Tab-separated table of C-alpha atoms and ligand atoms in Angstrom:
chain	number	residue	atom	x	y	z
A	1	UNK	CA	62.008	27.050	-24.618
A	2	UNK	CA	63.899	27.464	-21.639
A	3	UNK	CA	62.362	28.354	-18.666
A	4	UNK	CA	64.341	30.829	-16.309
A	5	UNK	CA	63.731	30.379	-12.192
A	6	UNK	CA	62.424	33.453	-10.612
A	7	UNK	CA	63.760	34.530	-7.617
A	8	UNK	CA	62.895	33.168	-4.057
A	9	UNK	CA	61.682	36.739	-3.765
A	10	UNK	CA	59.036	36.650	-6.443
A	11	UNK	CA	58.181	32.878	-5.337
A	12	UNK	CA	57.266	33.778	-2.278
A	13	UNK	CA	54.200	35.933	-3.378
A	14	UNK	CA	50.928	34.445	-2.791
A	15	UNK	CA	49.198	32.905	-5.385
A	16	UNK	CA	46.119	35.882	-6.665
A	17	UNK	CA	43.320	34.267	-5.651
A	18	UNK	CA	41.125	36.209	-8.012
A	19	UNK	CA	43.245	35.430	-11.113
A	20	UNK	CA	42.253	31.929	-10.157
A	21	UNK	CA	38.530	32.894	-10.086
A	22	UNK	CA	38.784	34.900	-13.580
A	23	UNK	CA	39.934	31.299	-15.099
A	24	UNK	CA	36.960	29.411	-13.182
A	25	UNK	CA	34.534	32.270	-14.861
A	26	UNK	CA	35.740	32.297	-18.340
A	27	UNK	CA	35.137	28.498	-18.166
A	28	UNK	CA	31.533	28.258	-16.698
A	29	UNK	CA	31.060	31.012	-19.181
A	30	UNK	CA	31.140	28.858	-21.969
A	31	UNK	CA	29.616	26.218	-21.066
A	32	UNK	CA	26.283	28.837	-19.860
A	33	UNK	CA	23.526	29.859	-22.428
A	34	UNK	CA	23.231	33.237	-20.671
A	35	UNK	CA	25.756	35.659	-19.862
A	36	UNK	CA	27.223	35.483	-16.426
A	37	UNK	CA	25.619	38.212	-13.594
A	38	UNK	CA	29.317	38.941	-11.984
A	39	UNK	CA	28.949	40.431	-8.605
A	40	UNK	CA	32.482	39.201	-7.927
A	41	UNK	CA	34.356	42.356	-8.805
A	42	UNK	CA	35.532	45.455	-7.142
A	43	UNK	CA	36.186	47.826	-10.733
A	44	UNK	CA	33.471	50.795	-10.556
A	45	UNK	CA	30.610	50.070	-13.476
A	46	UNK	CA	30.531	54.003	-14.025
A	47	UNK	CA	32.811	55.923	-16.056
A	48	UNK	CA	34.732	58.819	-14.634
A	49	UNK	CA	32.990	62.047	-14.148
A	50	UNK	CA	32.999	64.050	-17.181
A	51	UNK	CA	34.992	67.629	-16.260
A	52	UNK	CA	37.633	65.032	-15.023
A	53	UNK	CA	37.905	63.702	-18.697
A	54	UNK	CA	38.414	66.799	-20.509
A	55	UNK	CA	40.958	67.942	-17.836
A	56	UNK	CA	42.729	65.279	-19.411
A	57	UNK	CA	41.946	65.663	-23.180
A	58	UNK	CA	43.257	69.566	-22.232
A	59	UNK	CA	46.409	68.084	-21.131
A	60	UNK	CA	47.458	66.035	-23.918
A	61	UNK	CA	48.054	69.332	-25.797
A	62	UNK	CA	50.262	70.814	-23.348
A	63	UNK	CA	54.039	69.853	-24.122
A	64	UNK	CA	54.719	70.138	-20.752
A	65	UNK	CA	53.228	67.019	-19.993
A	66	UNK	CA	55.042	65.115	-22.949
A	67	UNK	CA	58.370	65.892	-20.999
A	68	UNK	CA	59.328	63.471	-17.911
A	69	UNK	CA	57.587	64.685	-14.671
A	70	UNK	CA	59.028	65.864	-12.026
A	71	UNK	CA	59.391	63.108	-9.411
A	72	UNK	CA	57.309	63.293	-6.230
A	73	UNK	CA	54.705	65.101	-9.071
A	74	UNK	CA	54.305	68.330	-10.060
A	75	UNK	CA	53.295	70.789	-6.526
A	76	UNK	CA	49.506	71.697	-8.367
A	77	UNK	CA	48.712	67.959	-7.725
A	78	UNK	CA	50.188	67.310	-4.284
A	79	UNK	CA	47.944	71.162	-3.373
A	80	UNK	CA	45.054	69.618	-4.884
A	81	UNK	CA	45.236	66.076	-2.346
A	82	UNK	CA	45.809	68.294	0.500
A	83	UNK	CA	43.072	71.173	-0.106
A	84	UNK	CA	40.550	67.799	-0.468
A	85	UNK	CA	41.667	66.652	3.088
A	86	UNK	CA	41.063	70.158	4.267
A	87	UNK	CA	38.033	70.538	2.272
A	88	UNK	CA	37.033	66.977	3.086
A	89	UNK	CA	38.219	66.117	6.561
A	90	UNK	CA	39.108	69.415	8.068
A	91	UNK	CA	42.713	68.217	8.040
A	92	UNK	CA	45.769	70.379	7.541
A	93	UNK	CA	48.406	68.427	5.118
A	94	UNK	CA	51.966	69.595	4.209
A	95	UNK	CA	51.704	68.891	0.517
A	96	UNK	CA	55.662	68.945	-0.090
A	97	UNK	CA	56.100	66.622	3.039
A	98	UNK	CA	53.081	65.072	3.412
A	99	UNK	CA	51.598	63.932	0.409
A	100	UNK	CA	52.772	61.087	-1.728
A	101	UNK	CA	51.620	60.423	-5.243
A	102	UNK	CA	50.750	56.867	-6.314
A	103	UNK	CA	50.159	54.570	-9.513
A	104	UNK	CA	47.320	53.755	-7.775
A	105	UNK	CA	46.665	52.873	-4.387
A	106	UNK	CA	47.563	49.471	-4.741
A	107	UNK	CA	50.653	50.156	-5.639
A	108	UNK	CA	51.360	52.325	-2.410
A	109	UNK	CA	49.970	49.303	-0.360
A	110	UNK	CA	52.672	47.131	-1.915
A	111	UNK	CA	55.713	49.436	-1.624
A	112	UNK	CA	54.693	50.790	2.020
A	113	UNK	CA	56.183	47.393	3.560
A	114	UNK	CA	59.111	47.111	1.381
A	115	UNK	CA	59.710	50.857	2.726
A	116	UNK	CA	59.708	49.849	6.362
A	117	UNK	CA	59.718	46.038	6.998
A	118	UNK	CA	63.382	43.883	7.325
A	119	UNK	CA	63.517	40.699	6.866
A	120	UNK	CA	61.573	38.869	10.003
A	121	UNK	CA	59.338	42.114	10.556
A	122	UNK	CA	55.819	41.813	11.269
A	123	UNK	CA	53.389	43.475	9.602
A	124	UNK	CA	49.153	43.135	11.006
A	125	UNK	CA	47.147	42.318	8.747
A	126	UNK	CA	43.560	42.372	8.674
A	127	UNK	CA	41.711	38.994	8.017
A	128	UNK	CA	39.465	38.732	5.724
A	129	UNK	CA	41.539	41.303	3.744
A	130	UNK	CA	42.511	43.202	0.520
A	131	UNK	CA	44.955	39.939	-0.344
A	132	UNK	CA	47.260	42.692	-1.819
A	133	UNK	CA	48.267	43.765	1.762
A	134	UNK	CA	50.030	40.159	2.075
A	135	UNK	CA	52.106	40.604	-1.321
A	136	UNK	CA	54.333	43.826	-0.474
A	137	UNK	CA	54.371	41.978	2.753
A	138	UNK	CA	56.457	39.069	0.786
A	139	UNK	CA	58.488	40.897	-1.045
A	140	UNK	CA	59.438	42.421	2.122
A	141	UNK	CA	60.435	38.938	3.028
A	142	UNK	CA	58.143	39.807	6.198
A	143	UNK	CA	55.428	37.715	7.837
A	144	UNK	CA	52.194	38.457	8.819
A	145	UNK	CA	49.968	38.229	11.778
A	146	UNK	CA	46.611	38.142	11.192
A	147	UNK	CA	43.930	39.915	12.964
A	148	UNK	CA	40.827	38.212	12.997
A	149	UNK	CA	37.404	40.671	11.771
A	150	UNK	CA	34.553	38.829	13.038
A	151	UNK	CA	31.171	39.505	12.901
A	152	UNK	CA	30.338	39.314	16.423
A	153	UNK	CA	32.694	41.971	17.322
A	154	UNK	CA	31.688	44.376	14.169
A	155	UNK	CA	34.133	43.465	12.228
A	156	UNK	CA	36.906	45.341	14.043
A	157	UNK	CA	40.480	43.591	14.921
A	158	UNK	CA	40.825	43.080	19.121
A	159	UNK	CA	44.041	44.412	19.698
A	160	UNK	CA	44.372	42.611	23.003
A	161	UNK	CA	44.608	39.858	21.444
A	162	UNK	CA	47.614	40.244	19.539
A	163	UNK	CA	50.397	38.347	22.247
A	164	UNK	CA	53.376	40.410	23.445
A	165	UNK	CA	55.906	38.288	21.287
A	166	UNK	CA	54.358	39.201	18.284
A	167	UNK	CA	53.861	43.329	19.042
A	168	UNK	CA	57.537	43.426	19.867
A	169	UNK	CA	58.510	42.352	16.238
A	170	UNK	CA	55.288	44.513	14.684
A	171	UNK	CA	56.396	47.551	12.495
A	172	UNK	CA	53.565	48.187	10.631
A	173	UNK	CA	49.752	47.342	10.923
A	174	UNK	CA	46.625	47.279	8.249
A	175	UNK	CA	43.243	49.213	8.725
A	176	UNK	CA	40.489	49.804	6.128
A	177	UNK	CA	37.086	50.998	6.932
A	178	UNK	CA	34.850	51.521	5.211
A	179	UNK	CA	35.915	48.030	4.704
A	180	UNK	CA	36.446	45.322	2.097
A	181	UNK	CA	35.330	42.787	1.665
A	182	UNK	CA	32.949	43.023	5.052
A	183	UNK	CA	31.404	46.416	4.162
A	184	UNK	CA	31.956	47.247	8.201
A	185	UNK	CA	32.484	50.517	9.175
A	186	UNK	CA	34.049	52.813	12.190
A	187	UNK	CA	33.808	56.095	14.724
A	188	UNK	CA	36.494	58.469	15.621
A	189	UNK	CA	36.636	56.059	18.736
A	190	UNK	CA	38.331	53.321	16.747
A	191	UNK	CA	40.900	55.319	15.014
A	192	UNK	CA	41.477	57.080	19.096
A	193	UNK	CA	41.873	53.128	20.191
A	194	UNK	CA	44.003	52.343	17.308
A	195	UNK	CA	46.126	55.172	17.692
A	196	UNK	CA	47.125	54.570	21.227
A	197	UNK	CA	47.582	50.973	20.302
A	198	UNK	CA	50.177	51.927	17.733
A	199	UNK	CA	51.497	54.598	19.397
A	200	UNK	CA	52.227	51.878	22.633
A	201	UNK	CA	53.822	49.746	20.508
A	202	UNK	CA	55.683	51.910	17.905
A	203	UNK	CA	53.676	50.481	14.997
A	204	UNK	CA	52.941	52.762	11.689
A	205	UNK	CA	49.624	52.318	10.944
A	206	UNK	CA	48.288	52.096	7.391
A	207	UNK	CA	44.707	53.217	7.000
A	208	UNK	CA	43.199	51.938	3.670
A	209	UNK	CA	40.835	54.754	2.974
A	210	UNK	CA	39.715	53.526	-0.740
A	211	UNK	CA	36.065	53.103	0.017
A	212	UNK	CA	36.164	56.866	1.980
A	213	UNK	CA	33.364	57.974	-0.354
A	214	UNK	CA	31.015	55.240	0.520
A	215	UNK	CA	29.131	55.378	3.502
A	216	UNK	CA	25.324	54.483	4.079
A	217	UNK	CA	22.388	55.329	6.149
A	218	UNK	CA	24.167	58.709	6.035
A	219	UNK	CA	26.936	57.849	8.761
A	220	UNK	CA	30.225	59.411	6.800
A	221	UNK	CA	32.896	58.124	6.956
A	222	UNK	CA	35.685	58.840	8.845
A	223	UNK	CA	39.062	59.911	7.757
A	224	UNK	CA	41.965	58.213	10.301
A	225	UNK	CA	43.567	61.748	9.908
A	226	UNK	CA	40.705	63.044	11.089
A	227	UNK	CA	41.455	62.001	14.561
A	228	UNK	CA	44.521	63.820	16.884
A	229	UNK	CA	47.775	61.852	16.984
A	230	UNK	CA	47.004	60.543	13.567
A	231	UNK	CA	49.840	62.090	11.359
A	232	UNK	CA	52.453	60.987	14.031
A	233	UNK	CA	51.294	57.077	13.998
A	234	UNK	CA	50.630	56.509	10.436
A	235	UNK	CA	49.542	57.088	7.083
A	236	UNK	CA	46.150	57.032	5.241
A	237	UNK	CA	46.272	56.208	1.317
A	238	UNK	CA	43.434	57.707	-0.955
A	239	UNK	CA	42.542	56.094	-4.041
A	240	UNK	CA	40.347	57.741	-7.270
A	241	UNK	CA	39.768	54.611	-8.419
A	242	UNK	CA	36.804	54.189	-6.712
A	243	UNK	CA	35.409	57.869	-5.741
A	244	UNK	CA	35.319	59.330	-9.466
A	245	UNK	CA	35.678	55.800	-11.428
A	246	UNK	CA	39.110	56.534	-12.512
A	247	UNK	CA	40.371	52.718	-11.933
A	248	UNK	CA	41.579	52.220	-15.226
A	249	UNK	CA	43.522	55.519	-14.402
A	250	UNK	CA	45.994	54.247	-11.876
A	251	UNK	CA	46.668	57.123	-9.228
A	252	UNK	CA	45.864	57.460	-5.567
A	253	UNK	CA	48.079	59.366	-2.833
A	254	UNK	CA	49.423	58.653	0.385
A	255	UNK	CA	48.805	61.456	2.835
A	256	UNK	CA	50.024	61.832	6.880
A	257	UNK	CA	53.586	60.578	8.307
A	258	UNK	CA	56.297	62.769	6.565
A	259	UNK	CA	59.198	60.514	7.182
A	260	UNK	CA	56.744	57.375	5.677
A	261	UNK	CA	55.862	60.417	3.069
A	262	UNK	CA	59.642	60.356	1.834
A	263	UNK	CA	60.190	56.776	2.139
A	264	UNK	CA	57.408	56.306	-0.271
A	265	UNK	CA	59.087	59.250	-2.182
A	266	UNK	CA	62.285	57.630	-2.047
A	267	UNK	CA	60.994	54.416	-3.567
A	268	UNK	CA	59.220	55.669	-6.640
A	269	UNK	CA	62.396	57.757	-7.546
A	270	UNK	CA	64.451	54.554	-7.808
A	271	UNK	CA	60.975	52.666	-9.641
A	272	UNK	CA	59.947	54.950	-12.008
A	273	UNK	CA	59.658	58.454	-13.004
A	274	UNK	CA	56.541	59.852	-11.621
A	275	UNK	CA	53.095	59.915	-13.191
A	276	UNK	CA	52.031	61.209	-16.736
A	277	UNK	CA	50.785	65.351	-16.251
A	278	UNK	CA	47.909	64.541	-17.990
A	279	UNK	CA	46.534	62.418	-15.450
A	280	UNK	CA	47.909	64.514	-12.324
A	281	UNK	CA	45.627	67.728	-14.112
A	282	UNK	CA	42.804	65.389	-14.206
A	283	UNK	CA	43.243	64.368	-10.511
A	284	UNK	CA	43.582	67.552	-9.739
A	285	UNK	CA	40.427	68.456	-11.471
A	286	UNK	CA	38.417	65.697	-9.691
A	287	UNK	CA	39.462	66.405	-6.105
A	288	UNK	CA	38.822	69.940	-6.744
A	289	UNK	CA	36.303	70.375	-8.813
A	290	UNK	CA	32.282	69.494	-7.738
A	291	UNK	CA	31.519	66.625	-5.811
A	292	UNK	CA	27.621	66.249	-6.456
A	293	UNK	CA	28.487	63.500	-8.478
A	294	UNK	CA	30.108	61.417	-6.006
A	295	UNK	CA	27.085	61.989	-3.415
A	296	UNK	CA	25.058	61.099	-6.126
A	297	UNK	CA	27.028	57.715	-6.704
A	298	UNK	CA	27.300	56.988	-2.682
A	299	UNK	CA	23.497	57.300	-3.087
A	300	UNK	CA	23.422	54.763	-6.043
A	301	UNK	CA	25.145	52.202	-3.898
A	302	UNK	CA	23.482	52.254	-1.619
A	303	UNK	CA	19.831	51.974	-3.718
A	304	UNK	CA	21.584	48.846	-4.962
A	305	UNK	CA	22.493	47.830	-1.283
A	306	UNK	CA	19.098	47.796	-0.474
A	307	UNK	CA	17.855	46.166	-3.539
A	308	UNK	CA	20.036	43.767	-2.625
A	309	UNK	CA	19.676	43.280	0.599
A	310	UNK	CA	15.782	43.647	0.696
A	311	UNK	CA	15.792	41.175	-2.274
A	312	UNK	CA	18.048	38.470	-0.734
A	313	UNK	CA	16.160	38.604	2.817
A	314	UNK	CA	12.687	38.200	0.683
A	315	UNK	CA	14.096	35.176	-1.266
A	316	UNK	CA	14.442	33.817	1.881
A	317	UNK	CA	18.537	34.169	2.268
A	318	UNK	CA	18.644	35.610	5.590
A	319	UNK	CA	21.816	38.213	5.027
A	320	UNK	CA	23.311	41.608	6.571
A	321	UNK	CA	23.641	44.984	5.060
A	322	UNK	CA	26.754	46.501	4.946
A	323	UNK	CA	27.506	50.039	6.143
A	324	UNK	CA	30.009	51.248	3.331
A	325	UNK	CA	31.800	50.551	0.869
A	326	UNK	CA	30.148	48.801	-2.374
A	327	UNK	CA	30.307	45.495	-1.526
A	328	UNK	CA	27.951	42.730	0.568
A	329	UNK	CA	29.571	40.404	3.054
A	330	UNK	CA	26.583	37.469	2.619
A	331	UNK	CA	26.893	34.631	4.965
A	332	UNK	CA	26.433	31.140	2.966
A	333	UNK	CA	23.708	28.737	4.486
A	334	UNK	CA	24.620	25.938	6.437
A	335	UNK	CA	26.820	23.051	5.011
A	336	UNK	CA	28.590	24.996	2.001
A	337	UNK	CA	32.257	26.109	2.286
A	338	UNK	CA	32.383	29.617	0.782
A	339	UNK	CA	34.204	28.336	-2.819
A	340	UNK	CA	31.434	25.461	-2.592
A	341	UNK	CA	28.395	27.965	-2.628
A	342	UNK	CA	30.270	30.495	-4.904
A	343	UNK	CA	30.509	27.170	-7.140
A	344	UNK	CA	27.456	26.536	-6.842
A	345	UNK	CA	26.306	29.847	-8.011
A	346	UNK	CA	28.492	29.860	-10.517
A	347	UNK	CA	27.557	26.968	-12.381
A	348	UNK	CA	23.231	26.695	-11.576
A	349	UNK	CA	22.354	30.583	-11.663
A	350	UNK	CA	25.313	32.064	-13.632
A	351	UNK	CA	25.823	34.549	-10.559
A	352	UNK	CA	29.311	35.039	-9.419
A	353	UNK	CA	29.876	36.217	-5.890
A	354	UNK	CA	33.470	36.034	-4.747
A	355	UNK	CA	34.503	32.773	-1.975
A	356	UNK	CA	34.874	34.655	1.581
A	357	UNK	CA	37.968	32.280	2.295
A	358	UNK	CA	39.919	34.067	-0.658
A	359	UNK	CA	40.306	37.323	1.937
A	360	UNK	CA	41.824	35.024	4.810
A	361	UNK	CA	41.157	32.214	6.679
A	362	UNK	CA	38.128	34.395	8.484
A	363	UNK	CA	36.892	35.195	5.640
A	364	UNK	CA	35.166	31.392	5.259
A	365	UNK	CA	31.646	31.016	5.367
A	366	UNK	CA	30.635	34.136	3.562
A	367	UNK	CA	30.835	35.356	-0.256
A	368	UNK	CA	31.180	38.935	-1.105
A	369	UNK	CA	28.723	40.518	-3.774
A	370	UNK	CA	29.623	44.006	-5.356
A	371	UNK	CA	27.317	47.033	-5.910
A	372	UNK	CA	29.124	47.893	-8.627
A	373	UNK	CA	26.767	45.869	-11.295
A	374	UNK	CA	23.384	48.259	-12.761
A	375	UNK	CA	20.262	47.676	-10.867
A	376	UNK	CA	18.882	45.080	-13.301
A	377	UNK	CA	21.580	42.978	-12.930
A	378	UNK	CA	20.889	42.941	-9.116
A	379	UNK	CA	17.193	42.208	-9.665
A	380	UNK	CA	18.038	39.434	-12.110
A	381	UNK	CA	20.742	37.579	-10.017
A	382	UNK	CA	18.253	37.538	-7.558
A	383	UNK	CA	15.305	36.196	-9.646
A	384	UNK	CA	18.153	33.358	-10.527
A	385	UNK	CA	18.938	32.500	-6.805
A	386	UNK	CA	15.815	32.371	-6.089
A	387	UNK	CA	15.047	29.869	-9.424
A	388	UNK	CA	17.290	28.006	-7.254
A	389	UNK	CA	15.216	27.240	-4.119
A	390	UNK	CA	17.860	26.852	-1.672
A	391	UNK	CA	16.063	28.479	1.149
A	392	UNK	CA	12.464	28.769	3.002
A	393	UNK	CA	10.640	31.734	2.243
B	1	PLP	C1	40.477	47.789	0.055
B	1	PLP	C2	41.144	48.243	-1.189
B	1	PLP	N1	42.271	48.933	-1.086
B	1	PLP	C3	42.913	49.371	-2.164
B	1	PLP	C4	42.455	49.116	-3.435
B	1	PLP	C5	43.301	49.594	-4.566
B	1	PLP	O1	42.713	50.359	-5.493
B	1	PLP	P1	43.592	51.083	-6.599
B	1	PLP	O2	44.863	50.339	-6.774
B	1	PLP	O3	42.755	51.039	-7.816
B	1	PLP	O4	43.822	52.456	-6.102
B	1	PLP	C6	41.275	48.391	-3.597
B	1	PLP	C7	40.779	48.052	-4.936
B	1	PLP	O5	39.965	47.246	-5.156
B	1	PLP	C8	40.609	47.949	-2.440
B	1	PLP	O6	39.473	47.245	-2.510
């Protein structure tokens, strides 16, 4: 059969690291007598809220919604993002100017740089990361600078740091907190430092706010619109993947910037044709219908986050809880490379945690475990580590 090149465009898109791990799992699944304990994922384990799902069965009779929808979405769902912001975060939104709908946020993260980057642009990236940031950033046929998250300064980027050369060529720049994969999260103070930072160097700033329903040890938190001089710097992206377990469901929504707003806007008219009314209703019904359920979930995580973390630290694995967010950033004991413990889980306990150096070069010497598998999964990985006796008690 004859194979057709791809473009220099598409070739330059970094390999998905995680497609790579999905192969490695399949195979040390078969060769296992007991079913693989995958912490390695980030897809919610719970299934979307229940009003949210007849919202939708309700819309599948209405004919309206078998017609194309209107591009930038129909006004009921771009009123329902910003009432939750207002609800939410206090914040006043513009939903004709300032909300974008997206198949997900994802998607939003990969179009936002072919939006506003050129060719030789630099976008800052956050390292360890979400490694979709670095693909828009390619097709952009931009380059990166990374900003180191270590632990000893919280996880947070040092914007000092960044030299001169490279903030002259900067356009746009990468935040997420409550973050993945570190689980780190931030005060009104960072947002105020990041703003000025941006603001200095006229960069747009991209807050990542998919984990903004998972906070712990009842700090909330905070929305980057939230703080004064946001909408003017930068964007935040929302996600329901994550807050009502509507993953499979692809939307999310940009909110904040309205010229980034119709650049986004601009883009999904030429890509596709909007978003099915069936799930905009549902949307609509999640962000404003109750939200006891997603307490109850942040809650749930973070039950698991202490199983977890209490469980680990007993077994003798001396590791640090995260803040937010449903994942664990776990350190790996002395001598391992992150793939080399994650193998090593893999293949003697059947436990997968994700390699740290898949999220960036900073991101070696830790694994990240999710929250997202039931409670007796959590025990049981643990029982198997443990089986394992890797570390003194
Ligand atoms: C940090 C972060 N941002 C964005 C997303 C995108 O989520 P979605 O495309 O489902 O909205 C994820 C999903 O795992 C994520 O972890």
């Amino acid at each position: 059969m004859k194979n057709f090149k791809t473009s220099n465009r598409l070739q330059a898109v970094p390999e998905q690291f995680f497609a790579k791990l999905e192969q490695k799992v399949k195979k040390a699944a078969s060769n296992a007598d007991r079913p693989i304990i995958n912490l390695g994922q980030g897809s919610p384990g719970e299934p979307a809220f229940d009003h949210i799902k007849e919202a939708l069965k309700e819309a599948a009779d209405k004919p309206i919604n078998d017609k194309y929808p209107p591009f930038p979405g129909f006004a009921y769902a771009r009123e329902a993002c910003a009432e939750f912001y207002k609800r939410e975060y206090g914040v006043e939104i513009d939903p004709e100017k300032e909300v974008s709908l997206l198949i997900g946020g994802k998607a939003g993260l990969v179009e936002l740089p072919q939006c506003l980057l050129n060719p030789g642009d630099i976008a800052l990236v956050p390292d360890p990361g979400y490694p979709d940031y670095w693909s828009g950033i390619a097709l952009a046929e931009a380059e990166m600078y990374m900003m180191p998250l270590i632990e000893e300064n919280n996880f947070l980027p040092r914007y000092e740091d960044i030299p001169e050369d490279i903030l002259k060529r900067a356009k746009i720049m990468f935040v997420n907190y409550p973050n993945n994969p570190t689980g780190a999260m931030v005060d009104e103070e960072f947002f105020k430092e990041t703003i000025a930072f941006a603001k200095a160097h006229d960069i747009c700033v991209v807050h990542d706010f998919a984990y903004g329903a998972i906070g712990f040890d009842g700090k909330r938190p905070v929305s980057y619109l939230e703080v004064e001089g946001a909408k003017e710097n930068g964007i935040e992206i929302y996600t329901m993947s994550k807050t009502f377990n509507m993953a499979g469901w692809r939307i999310g929504f940009a909110v904040g910037n309205p010229s980034v707003i119709a650049a986004l806007d601009l883009m999904h008219d030429h890509l596709h044709c909007g978003l099915y009314g069936g799930i905009q209703e549902a949307a609509a019904a999640a962000l404003l219908g109750p939200q006891d359920e997603v307490r109850e979930q942040e809650r749930m995580y973070e039950r698991r986050r202490n199983l977890l973390i209490n469980g680990l630290n007993e077994i003798g694995w001396k590791v640090k809880a995260p803040q937010g967010s449903f994942f664990s950033w776990l350190k790996v004991p002395e001598g391992y490379t992150s793939e080399e413990f994650s193998d090593l889980l893999l293949e003697k306990a059947q436990v997968l945690a994700a390699p740290g150096i898949g999220f960036g070069e900073h991101g070696e010497g830790y694994v990240r475990a999710g929250l997202v598998a039931s409670d007796e999964k959590i025990k049981e990985a643990i029982e198997r580590i443990d089986a394992l006796n890797l570390f003194n008690k």
